[in-house]
Structures are given as structure tokens and as C-alpha cells.
GROMACS .gro file of C-alpha atoms in nm:
model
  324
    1UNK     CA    1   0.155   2.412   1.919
    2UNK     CA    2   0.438   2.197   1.793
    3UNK     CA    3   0.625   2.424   1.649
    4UNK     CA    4   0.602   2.702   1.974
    5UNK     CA    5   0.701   2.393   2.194
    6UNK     CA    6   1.021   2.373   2.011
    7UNK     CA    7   1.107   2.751   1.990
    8UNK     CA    8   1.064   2.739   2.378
    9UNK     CA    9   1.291   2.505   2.412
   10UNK     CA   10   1.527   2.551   2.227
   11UNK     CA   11   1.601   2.882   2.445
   12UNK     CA   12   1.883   2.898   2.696
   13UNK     CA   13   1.829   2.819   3.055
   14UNK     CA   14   1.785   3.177   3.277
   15UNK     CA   15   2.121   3.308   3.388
   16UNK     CA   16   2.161   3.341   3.719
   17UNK     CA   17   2.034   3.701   3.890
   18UNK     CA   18   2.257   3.993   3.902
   19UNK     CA   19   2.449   4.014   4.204
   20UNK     CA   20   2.619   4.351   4.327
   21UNK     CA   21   2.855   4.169   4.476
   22UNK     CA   22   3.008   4.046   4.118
   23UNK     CA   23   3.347   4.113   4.021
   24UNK     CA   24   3.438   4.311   3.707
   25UNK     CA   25   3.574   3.967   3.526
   26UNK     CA   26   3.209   3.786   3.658
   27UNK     CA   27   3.002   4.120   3.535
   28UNK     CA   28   3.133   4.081   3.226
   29UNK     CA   29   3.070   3.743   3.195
   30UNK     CA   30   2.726   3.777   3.233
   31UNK     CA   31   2.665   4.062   3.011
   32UNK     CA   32   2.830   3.840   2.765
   33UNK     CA   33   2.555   3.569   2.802
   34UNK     CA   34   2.294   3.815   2.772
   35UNK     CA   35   2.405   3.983   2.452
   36UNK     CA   36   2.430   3.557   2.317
   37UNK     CA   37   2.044   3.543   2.482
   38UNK     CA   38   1.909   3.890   2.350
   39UNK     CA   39   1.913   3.767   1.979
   40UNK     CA   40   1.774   3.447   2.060
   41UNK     CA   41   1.474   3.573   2.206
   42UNK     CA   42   1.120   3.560   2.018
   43UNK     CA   43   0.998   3.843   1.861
   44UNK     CA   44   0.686   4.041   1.758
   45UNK     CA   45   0.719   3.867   1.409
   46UNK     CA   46   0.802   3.553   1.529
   47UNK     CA   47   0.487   3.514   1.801
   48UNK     CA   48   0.237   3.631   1.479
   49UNK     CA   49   0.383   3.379   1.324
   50UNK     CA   50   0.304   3.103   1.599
   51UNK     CA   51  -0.024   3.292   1.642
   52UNK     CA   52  -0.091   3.232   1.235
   53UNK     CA   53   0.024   2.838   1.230
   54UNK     CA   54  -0.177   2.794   1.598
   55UNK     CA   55  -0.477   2.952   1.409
   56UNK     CA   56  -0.474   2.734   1.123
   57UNK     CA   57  -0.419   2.408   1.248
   58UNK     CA   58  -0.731   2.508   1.509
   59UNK     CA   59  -0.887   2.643   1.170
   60UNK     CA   60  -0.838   2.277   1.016
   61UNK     CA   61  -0.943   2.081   1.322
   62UNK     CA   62  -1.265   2.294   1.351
   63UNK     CA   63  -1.361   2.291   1.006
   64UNK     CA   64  -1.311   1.889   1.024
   65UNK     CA   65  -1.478   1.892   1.377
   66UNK     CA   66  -1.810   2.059   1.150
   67UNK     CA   67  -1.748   1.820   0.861
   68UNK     CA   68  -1.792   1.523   1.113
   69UNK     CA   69  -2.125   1.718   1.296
   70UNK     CA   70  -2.275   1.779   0.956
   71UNK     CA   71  -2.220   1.422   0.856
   72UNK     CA   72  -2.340   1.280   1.167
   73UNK     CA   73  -2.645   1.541   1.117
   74UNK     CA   74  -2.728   1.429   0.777
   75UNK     CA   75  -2.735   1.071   0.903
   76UNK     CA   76  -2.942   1.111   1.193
   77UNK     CA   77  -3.203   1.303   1.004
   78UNK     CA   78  -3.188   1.015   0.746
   79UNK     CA   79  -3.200   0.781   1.054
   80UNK     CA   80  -3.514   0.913   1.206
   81UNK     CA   81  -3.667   0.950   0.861
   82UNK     CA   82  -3.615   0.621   0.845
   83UNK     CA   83  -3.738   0.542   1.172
   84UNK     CA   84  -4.060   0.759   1.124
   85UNK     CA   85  -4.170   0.593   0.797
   86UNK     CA   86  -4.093   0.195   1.015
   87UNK     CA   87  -4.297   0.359   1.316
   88UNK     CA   88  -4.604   0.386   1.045
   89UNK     CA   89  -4.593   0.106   0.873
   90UNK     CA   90  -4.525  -0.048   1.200
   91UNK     CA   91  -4.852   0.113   1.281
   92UNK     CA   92  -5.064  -0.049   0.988
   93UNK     CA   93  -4.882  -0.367   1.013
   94UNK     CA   94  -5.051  -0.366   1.378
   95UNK     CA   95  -5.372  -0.227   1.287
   96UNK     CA   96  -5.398  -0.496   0.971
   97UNK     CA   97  -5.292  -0.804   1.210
   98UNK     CA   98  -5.529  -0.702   1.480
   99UNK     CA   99  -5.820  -0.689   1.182
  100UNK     CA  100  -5.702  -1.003   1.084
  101UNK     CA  101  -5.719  -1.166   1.387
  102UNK     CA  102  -6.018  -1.003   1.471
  103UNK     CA  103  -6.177  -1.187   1.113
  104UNK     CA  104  -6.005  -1.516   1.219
  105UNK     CA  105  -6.177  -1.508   1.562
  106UNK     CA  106  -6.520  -1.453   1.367
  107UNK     CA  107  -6.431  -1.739   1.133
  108UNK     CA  108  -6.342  -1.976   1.408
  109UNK     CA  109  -6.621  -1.868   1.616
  110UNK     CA  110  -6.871  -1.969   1.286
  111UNK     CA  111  -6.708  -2.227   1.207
  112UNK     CA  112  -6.766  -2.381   1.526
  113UNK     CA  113  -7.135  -2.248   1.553
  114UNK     CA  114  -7.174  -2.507   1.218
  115UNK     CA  115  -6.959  -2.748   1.356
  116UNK     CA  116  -7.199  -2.760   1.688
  117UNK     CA  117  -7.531  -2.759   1.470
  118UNK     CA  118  -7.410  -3.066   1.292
  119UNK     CA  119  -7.381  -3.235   1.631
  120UNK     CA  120  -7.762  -3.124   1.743
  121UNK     CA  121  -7.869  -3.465   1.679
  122UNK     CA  122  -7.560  -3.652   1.843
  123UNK     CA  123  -7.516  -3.764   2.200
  124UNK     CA  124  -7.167  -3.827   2.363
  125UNK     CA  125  -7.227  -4.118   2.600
  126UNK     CA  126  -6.913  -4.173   2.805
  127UNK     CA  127  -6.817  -4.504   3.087
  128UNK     CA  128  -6.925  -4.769   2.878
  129UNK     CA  129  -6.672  -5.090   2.871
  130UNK     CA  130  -6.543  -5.212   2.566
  131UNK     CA  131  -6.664  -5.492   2.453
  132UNK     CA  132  -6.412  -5.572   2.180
  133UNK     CA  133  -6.416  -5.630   1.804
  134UNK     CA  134  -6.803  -5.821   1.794
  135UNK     CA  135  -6.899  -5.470   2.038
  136UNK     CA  136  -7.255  -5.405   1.886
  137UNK     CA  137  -7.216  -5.043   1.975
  138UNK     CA  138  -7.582  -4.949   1.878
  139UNK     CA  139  -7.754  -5.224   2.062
  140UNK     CA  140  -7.538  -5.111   2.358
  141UNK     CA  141  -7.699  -4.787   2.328
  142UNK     CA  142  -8.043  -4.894   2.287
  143UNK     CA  143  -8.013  -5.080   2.606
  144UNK     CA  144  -7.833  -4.757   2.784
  145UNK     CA  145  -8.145  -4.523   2.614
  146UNK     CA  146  -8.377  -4.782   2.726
  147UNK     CA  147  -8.280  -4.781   3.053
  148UNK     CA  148  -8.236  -4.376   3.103
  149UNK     CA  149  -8.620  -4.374   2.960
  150UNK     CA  150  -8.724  -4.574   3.208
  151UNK     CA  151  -8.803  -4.863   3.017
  152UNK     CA  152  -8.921  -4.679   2.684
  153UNK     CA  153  -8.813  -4.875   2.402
  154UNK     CA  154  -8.597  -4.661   2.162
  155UNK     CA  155  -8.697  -4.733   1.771
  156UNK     CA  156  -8.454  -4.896   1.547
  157UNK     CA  157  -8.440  -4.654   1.285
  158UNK     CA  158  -8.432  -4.372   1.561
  159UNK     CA  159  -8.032  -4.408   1.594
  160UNK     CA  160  -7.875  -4.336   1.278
  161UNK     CA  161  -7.522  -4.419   1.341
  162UNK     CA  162  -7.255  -4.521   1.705
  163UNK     CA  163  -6.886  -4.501   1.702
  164UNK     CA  164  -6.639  -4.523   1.909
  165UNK     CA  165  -6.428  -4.241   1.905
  166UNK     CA  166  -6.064  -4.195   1.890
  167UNK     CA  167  -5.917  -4.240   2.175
  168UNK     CA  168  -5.764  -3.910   2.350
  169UNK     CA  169  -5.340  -3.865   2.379
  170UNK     CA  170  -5.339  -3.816   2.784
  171UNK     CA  171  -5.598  -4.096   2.800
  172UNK     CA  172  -5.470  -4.412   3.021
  173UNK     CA  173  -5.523  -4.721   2.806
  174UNK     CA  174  -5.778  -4.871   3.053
  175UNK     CA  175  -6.033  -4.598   3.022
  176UNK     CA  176  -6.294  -4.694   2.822
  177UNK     CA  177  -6.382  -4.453   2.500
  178UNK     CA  178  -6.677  -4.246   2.420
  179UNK     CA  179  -6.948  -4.313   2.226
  180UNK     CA  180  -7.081  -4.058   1.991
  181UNK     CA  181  -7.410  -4.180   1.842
  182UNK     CA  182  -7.646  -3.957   1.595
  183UNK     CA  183  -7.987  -3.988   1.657
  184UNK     CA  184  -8.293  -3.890   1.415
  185UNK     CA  185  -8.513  -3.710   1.653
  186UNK     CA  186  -8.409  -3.433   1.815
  187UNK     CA  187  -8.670  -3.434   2.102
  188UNK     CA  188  -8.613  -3.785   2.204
  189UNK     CA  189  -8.257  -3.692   2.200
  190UNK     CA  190  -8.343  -3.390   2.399
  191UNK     CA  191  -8.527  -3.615   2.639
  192UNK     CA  192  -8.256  -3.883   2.688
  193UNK     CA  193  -7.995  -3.570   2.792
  194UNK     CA  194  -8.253  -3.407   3.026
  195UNK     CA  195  -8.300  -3.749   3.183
  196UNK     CA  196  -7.979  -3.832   3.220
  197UNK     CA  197  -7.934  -3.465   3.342
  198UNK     CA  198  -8.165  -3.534   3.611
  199UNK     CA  199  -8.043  -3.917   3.702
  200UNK     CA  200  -7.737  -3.754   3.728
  201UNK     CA  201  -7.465  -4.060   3.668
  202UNK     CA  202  -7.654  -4.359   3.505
  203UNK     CA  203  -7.565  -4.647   3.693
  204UNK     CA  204  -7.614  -5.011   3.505
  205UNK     CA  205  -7.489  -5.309   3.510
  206UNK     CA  206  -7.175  -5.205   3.767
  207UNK     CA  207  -7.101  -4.897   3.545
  208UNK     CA  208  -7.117  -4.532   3.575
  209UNK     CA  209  -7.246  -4.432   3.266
  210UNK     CA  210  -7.259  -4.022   3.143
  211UNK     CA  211  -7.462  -3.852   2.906
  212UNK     CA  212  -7.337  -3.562   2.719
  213UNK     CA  213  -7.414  -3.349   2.414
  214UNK     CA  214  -7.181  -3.385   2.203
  215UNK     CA  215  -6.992  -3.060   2.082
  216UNK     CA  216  -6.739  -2.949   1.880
  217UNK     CA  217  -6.348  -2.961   1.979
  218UNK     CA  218  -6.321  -2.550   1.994
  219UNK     CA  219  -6.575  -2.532   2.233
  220UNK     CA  220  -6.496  -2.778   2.476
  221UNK     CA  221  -6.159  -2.629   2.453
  222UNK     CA  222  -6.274  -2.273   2.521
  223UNK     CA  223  -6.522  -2.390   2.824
  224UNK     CA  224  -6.236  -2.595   2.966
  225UNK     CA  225  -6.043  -2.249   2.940
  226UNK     CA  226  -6.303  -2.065   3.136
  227UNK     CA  227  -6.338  -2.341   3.411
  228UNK     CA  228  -6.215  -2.106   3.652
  229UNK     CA  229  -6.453  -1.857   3.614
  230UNK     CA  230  -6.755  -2.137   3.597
  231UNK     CA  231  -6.611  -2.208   3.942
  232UNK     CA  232  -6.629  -1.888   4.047
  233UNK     CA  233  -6.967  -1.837   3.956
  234UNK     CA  234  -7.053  -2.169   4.151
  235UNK     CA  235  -6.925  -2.092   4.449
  236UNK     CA  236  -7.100  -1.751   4.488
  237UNK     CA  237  -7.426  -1.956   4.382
  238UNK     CA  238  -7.477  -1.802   4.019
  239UNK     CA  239  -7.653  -1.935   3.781
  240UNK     CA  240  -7.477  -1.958   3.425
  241UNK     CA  241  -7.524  -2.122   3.095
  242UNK     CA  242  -7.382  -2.177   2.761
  243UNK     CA  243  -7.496  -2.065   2.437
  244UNK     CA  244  -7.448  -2.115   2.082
  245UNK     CA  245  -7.264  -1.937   1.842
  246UNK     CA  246  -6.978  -2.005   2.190
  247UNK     CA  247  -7.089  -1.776   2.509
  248UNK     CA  248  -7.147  -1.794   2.894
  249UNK     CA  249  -7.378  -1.596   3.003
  250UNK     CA  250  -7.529  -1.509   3.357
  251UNK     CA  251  -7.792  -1.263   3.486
  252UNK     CA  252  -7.709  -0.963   3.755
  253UNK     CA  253  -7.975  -0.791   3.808
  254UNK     CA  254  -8.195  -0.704   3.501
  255UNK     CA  255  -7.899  -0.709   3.304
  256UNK     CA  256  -7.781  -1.061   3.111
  257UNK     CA  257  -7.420  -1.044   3.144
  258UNK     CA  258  -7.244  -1.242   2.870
  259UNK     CA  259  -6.890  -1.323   2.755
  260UNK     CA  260  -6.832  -1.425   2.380
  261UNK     CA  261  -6.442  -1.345   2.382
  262UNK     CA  262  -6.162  -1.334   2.630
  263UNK     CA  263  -6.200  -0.959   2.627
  264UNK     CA  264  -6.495  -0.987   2.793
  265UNK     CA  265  -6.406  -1.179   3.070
  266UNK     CA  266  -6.277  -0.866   3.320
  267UNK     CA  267  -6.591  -0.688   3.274
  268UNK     CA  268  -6.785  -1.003   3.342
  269UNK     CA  269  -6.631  -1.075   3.657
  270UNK     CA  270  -6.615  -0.715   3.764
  271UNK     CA  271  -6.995  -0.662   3.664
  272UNK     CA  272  -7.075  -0.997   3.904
  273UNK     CA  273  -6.849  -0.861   4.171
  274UNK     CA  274  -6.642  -1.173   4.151
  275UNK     CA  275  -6.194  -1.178   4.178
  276UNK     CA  276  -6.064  -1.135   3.881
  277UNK     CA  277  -5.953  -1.477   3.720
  278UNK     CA  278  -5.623  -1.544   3.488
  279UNK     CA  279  -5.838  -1.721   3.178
  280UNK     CA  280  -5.612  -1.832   2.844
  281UNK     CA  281  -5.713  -1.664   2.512
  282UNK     CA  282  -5.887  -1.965   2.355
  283UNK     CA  283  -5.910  -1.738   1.997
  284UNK     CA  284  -5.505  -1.809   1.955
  285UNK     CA  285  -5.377  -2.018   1.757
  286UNK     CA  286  -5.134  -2.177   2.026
  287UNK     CA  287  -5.398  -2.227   2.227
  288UNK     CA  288  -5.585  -2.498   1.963
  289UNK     CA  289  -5.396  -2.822   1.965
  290UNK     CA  290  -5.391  -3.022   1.646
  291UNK     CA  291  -5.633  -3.307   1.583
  292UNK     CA  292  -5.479  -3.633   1.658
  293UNK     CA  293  -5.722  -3.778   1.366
  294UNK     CA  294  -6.045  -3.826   1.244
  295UNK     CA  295  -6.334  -3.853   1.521
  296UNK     CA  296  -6.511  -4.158   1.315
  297UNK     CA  297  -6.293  -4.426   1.260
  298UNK     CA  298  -6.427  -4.660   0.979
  299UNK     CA  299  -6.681  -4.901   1.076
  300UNK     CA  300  -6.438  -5.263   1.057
  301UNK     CA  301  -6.702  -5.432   0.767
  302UNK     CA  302  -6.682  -5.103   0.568
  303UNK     CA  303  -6.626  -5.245   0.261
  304UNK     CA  304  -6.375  -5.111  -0.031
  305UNK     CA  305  -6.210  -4.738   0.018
  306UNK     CA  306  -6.449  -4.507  -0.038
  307UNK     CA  307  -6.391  -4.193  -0.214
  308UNK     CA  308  -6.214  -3.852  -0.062
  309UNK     CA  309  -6.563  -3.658  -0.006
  310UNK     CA  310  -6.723  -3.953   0.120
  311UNK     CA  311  -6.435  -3.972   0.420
  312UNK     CA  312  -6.441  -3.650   0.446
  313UNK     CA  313  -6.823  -3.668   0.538
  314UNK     CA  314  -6.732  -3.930   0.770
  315UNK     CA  315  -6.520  -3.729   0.990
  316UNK     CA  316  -6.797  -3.538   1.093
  317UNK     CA  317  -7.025  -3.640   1.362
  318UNK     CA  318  -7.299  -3.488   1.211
  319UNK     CA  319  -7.643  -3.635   1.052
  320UNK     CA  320  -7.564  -3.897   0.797
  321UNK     CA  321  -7.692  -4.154   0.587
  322UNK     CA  322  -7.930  -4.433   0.771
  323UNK     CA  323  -7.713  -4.767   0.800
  324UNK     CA  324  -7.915  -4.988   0.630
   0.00000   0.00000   0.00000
């Protein structure tokens, strides 16, 4: 294209058009500058020649323009190889994190089913005042069981062991802590919650004393997460209740209606004919907070350090050895 761009210009501008009314002198003149323009003029040879260098520099930039394609081909199908083979393991990545959580839900969920039936014996006995370092926690509670059974003296040996626990992070410093005491009959324990169940708040000696059983941190973090579907359910009168390993369960019908997971909780509510409810997913990990510390604290007049099992033993609220 250059090279035709130069030929063309290097020809001479058009004469001017023959006039009739030219002189001899002014004819000649201009037959002269035609015969200088006549050989100067392309020819048959000279536009194949432009036609051949036009055609091979288009040759060149086509066969480059197909170079490029094929490259860019070659890549893309290695691309979307690429891409298939991520797609499936991004596929069986998913399928072996959702088994996995899946087996970490059952874990937690029986872990916490043991964790609750080591605390079937214990009672978590909340509003009682501190009474300081010389606190006799277990004579406080014999008074408080005492009182609940209606004057029916509780046995010595029938309370096995009373802390205070820790106190909670959001807790104001004036609250009083919880007592979790482990009993060694589980139908007088029974009978002191029922009581209290009944008596509703135990009211002694200016306080406003609560009864509870105590459970395990996972669920009274997964009940608090479901709190507004218990609310629900109270409002449109339904009758609900807990169970062990974790559920909440409620009747419709003939049909017992229960939730073990946060999966289940649409169904539930759509089964009961109740709004749907935005519920956390107590089974994540974000959702469990960390343990501040140990529930027991050691008793003040423990005596030497004990060894690693025995602490570890002593974290949990469960049955222990009778205090002597």
C-alpha cells in the first residue's frame, strides 16, 4: 500500500482540458506535456506488481493474524482445561468440607449430650449474695434446699460439692455469682428443681433466689440462639420443651415436631404455621465463644497443686469425689 501511495504521487498533476480555442504555439505545448506524462503512467506490469507486494504483505499480516488466533486458541483450551479440573476439585473440596462439618456438628452435638449427663446431678442456683472469703457455700445451700422443701432437712452427705462459679465477661461486678452444687440423689435433686419450678422465684431472706439445672455451655448457647422462636411459640400458646442429646420439640397435631439443627428450624416454623424467624447457626465455629476459664475455681484450703488429670477433673461440674 506503501509503495502504490508513492507511485501515485509521484505522477504529474492533470493538465488542463483541451480547449478548441488553443493556439498552434499553446496546442503544442500541451501535446508536449502529454508525450512527458504518457511514459510516466502505470502500466499492466507495474499494477501486477502492486497487486503481488499488496498480496503479500496481506499474506503476512493474515498468516500472523492466524498465528495469534491459534495461540490464543491453544491457551484458552488450556485455560478452561484448567478451569474444568479447579471446578471439580472445587466440587470435592465442597462436598468433603460439608462432610466434615456435618461430623463436627455430630461431635459437638455428643460431646455436649456427655457434657449435660455429667451435670444430671448438679443444680445451678443463681441470686444468692456473696458472703465473702469465710462464705460456707454448702451450708448456704442447705438452708436455700431447706427452705424450697418446705422445711425438709437436706442430708449432709446428700450434697457432694458447691462452687462458685467464674464470674461471666458482660457481668456487672455487683451481681452476685452462681452457684453450681452436685448433689448425690438425683430425685431429691429432681424434687428441689420441680419445687422451685413451681415457687417460681424463691424469695428468702430479702433475696430472689433461682433454681436451675445446670447445663452445659453449648446448649445454653444454642437455646439462647433459638430464643426467638421459643417466643414465638409462646405467644401463639404452644407448648415446647427441650431434650437431650440438644432439641426443641413441640406437638402439631399427632405429629411431634422437633428441631435438632438450624436446618430444621424453617420447616418447624412453617409446620406450626408460625413467621419465619432469622435464628444464628449455633453448629459454627464463630458462633462458640471461647471459655474465659475453668467453671470450678479451686476451693481456697485446697492444699498443694494437684496433678494435671486431677484439675482437669475439676473443671467439670460433674459427680465427684465426696468432700470429706
Amino acid at each position: 500500500m506503501e509503495a502504490a501511495s508513492q507511485i501515485i504521487e509521484s505522477l504529474p498533476s492533470t493538465p488542463a482540458r483541451f480547449s478548441p480555442t488553443l493556439s498552434e504555439s499553446q496546442q503544442q505545448q500541451q501535446d508536449g506535456e502529454w508525450r512527458d506524462i504518457i511514459p510516466n503512467l502505470l502500466t499492466k506490469s507495474d499494477f501486477e506488481a502492486l497487486s503481488d507486494r499488496l498480496g503479500r504483505v496481506v499474506r503476512e499480516e493474515v498468516a500472523q493474524l492466524r498465528a495469534d488466533m491459534a495461540n490464543v486458541e491453544a491457551r484458552m483450551a488450556v485455560a478452561e482445561t484448567e478451569t474444568r479440573a479447579l471446578r471439580t476439585d472445587l466440587e470435592q473440596t465442597n462436598t468433603a468440607v460439608m462432610a466434615q462439618e456435618a461430623d463436627i456438628a455430630y461431635l459437638t452435638t455428643w460431646v455436649d449430650d456427655l457434657d449435660n449427663r455429667g451435670r444430671r446431678l448438679n443444680l445451678r442456683v443463681r441470686g444468692v449474695r456473696e458472703g465473702g472469703p469465710s462464705e460456707n457455700v454448702p451450708e448456704v445451700l442447705r438452708q436455700i434446699f431447706t427452705h424450697i422443701l418446705g422445711g425438709q432437712q437436706v442430708p449432709r452427705i446428700g450434697l457432694v460439692r458447691a462452687h462458685r462459679a467464674l464470674r461471666p465477661l458482660p457481668a456487672p461486678e455487683e451481681q452476685p455469682r452462681d452457684i453450681i452444687c452436685c448433689l448425690d440423689n438425683y430425685h431429691l435433686k429432681e424434687e428441689i428443681l420441680r419445687t422451685a419450678r413451681r415457687m417460681g422465684a424463691v424469695r428468702m431472706e430479702g433475696q430472689t433466689i433461682s433454681v436451675y439445672q445446670d447445663l452445659s455451655r453449648y446448649t445454653l448457647q444454642a437455646r439462647r440462639a433459638l430464643r426467638p422462636v421459643t417466643s414465638a411459640l409462646q405467644q401463639a400458646g404452644i407448648q415446647y420443651r427441650w431434650g437431650y442429646p440438644f432439641s426443641l420439640s413441640a406437638r402439631h397435631g399427632q405429629d411431634q415436631l422437633i428441631v435438632r439443627k438450624p436446618g430444621d428450624v424453617p420447616g418447624f416454623l412453617r409446620s406450626l404455621g408460625l413467621p419465619p424467624q432469622q435464628v444464628p447457626d449455633w453448629l459454627a465455629r464463630s458462633f462458640l465463644q471461647q471459655v474465659p476459664g475453668p467453671q470450678f475455681p479451686r476451693r481456697p484450703n485446697a492444699g498443694p497443686q494437684r496433678p494435671q488429670q486431677q484439675r482437669q477433673r475439676d473443671r467439670n461440674p460433674g459427680p465427684a469425689r465426696r468432700e470429706q
